[in-house]
Coordinates of C-alpha atoms and ligand atoms in Angstrom, one line a residue:
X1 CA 10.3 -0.1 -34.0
X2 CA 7.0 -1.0 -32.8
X3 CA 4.2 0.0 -34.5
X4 CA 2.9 3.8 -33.5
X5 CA -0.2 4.4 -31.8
X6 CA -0.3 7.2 -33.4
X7 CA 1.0 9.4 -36.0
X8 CA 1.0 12.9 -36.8
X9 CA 2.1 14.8 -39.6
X10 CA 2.9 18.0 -40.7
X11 CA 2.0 19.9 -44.2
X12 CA 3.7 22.4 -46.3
X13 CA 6.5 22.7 -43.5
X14 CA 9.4 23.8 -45.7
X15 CA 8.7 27.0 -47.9
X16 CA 10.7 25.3 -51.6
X17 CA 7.8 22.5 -50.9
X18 CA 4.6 24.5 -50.0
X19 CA 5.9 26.7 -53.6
X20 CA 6.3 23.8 -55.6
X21 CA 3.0 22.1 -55.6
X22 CA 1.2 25.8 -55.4
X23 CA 0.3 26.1 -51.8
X24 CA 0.6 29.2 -49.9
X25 CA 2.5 29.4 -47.1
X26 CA 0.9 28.4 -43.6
X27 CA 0.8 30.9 -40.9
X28 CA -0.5 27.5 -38.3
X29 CA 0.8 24.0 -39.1
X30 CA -1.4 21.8 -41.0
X31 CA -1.6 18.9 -39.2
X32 CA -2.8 15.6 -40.4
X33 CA -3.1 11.6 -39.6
X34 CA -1.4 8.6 -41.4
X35 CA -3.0 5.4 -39.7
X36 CA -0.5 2.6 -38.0
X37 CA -1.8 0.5 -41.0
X38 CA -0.1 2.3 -43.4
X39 CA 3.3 1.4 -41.5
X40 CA 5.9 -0.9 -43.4
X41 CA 9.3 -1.7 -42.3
X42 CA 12.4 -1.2 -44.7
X43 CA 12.7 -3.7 -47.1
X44 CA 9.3 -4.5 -47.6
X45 CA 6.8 -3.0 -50.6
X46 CA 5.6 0.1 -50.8
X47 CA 2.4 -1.1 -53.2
X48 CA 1.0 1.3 -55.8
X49 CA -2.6 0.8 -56.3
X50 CA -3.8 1.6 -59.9
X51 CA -6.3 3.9 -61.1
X52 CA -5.5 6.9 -58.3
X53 CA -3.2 9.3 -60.4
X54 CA -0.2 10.0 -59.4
X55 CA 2.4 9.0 -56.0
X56 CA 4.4 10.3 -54.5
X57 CA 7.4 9.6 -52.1
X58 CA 7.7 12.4 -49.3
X59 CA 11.4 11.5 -47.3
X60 CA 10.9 13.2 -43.7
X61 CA 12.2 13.7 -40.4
X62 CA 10.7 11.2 -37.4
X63 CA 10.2 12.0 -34.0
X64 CA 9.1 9.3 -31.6
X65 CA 7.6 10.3 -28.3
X66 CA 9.1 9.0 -25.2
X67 CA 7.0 10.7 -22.8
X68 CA 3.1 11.7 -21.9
X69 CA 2.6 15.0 -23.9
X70 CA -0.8 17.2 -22.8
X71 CA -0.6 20.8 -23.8
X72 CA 3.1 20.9 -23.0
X73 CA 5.4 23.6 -23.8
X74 CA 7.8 23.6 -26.6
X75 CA 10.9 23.1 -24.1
X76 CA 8.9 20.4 -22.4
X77 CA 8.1 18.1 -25.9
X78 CA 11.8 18.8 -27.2
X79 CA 12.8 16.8 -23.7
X80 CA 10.3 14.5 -24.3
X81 CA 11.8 13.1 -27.6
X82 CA 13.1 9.8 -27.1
X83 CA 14.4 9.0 -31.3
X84 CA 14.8 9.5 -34.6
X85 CA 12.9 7.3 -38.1
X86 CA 13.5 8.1 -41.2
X87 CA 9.6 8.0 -42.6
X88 CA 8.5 8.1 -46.0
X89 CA 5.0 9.7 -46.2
X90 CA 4.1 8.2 -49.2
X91 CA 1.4 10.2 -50.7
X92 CA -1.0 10.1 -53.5
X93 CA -1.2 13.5 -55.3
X94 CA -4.0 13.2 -57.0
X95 CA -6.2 11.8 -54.4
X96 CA -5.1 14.9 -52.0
X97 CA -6.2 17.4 -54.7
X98 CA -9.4 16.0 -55.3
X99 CA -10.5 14.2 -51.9
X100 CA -11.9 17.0 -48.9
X101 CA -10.0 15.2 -46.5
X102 CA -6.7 13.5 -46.6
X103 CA -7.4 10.1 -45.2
X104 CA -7.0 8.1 -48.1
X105 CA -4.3 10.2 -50.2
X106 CA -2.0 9.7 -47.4
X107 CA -3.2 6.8 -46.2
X108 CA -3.7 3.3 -48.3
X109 CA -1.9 0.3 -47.0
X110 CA 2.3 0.6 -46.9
X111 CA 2.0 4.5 -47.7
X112 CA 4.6 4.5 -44.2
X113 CA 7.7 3.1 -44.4
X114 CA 9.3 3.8 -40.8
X115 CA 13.3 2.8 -40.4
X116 CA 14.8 1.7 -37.5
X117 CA 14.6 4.0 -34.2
X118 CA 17.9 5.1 -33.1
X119 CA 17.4 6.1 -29.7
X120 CA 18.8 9.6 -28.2
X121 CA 18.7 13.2 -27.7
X122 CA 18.5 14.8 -31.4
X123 CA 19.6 18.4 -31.7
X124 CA 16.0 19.0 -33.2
X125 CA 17.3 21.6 -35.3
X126 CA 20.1 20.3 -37.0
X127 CA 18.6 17.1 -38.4
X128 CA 19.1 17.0 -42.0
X129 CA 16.5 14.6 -44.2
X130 CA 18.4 13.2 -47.9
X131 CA 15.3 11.3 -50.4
X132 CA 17.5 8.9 -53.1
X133 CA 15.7 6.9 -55.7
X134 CA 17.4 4.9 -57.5
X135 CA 20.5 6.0 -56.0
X136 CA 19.6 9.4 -56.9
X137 CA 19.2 12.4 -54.9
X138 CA 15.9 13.9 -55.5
X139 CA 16.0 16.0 -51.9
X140 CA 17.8 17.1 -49.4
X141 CA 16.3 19.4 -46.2
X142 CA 17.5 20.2 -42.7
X143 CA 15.1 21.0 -39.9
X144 CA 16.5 24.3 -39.6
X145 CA 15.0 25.1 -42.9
X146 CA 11.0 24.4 -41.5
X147 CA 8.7 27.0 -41.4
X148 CA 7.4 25.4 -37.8
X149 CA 10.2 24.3 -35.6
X150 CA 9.9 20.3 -34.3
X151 CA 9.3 21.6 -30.8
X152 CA 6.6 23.9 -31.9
X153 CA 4.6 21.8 -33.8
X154 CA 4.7 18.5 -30.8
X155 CA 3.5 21.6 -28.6
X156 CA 0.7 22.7 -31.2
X157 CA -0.2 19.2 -31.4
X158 CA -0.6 18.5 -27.8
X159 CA -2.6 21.5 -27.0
X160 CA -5.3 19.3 -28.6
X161 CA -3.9 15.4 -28.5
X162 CA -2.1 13.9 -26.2
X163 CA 0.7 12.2 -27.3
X164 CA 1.4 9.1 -25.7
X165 CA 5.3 7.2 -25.9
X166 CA 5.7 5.4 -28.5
X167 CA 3.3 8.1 -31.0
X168 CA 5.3 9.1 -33.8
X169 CA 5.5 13.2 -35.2
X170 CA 6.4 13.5 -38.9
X171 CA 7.6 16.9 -39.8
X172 CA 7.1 17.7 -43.3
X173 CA 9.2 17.6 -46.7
X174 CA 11.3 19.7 -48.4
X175 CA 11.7 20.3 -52.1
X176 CA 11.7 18.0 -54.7
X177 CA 9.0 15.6 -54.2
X178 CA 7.9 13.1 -57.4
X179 CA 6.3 10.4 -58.5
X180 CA 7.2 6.7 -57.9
X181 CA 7.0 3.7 -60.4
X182 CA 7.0 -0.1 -59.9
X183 CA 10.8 -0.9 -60.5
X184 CA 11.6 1.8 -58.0
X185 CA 13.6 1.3 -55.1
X186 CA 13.5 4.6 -52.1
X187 CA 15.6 5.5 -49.4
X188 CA 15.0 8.2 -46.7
X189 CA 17.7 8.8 -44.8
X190 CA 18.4 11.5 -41.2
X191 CA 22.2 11.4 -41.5
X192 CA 23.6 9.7 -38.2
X193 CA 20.0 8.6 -37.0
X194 CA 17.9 6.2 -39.3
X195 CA 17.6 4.9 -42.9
X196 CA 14.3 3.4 -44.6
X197 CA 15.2 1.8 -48.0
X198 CA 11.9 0.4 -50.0
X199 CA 10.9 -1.4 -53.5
X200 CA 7.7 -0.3 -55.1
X201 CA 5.9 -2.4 -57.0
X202 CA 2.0 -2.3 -58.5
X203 CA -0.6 -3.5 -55.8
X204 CA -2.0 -6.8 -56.5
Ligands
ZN1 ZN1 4.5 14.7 -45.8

């Protein structure tokens, strides 16, 4: 797909996740940006830089935007869904813990692998997200698991932004996120929808 204008994220959506790295629960969605720089195709690098601790792979849910979204209803932004990614929110751990904002955790250059858009009208809640490296399964979520529906969080998000077509809404991860190595190879998959297979390897 073309590269997003823009792309919003969601936090702690699924309640095994927002457990396992010892966050509480959100009673609002925390929102944040990855910028359109980050953005890698599958099959190319996701590139490690040294020195920053520990990163992640985050396998999540992709919405893209097919209409003009300003303060619109939850009905109105599930209608306004034009396709699925698979989207790897690459993320470095470390970096989020100890940086006030998020900018750079979540980020640094190829930390967003998108797959290919397949095009359609998604039942928004019964998308299902499956994380393998290495051929292993390390997670496995369905929407109808997240603390913040899809349709609730576009709506949240365009009571302040408006989304434009084309912007892309990643929805959280579930349970079971963990560090990559160089050697790795990570797939993000939405059953039926989208696939994003990388390599990682150490930045240059
Ligand atoms: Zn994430």
């Amino acid at each position: 797909m073309p590269t997003p204008g823009k792309i919003l994220c969601v936090g702690r959506n699924y309640r095994e996740h927002a457990k396992e790295l010892g966050n509480e629960v959100p009673t609002t969605p925390v929102i944040f940006l990855k910028p359109p720089s980050s953005v890698i195709a599958s099959g190319e690098a996701i590139a490690l830089p040294a020195g920053i601790g520990r990163i992640d792979y985050e396998g999540e849910i992709g919405l893209v935007i097919g209409q003009r979204l300003t303060k619109a209803s939850p009905a109105a932004c599930a209608a306004a869904v034009r396709g699925v990614v698979a989207v790897n929110d690459v993320s470095a751990r470390d970096l989020q813990k100890s940086d006030p904002q998020w900018w750079r955790a979540k980020g640094y250059d190829t930390f967003c692998p998108i797959g290919d858009e397949r095009q359609g009208t998604p039942d928004l809640a019964a998308l299902e997200v499956i994380t393998r490296v290495n051929g292993e399964e390390r997670q496995r979520g369905r929407s109808a698991e997240m603390i913040f529906p899809i349709a609730e969080v576009i709506s949240f998000i365009s009571q302040a932004v408006t989304l434009e077509p084309g912007d892309l809404v990643i929805t959280g991860t579930p349970a079971g996120v963990g560090p990559l190595a160089p050697g790795d190879v990570v797939e993000v998959e939405i059953p039926g929808w989208s696939r994003v297979r990388n390599p990682v390897v150490a930045a240059g």
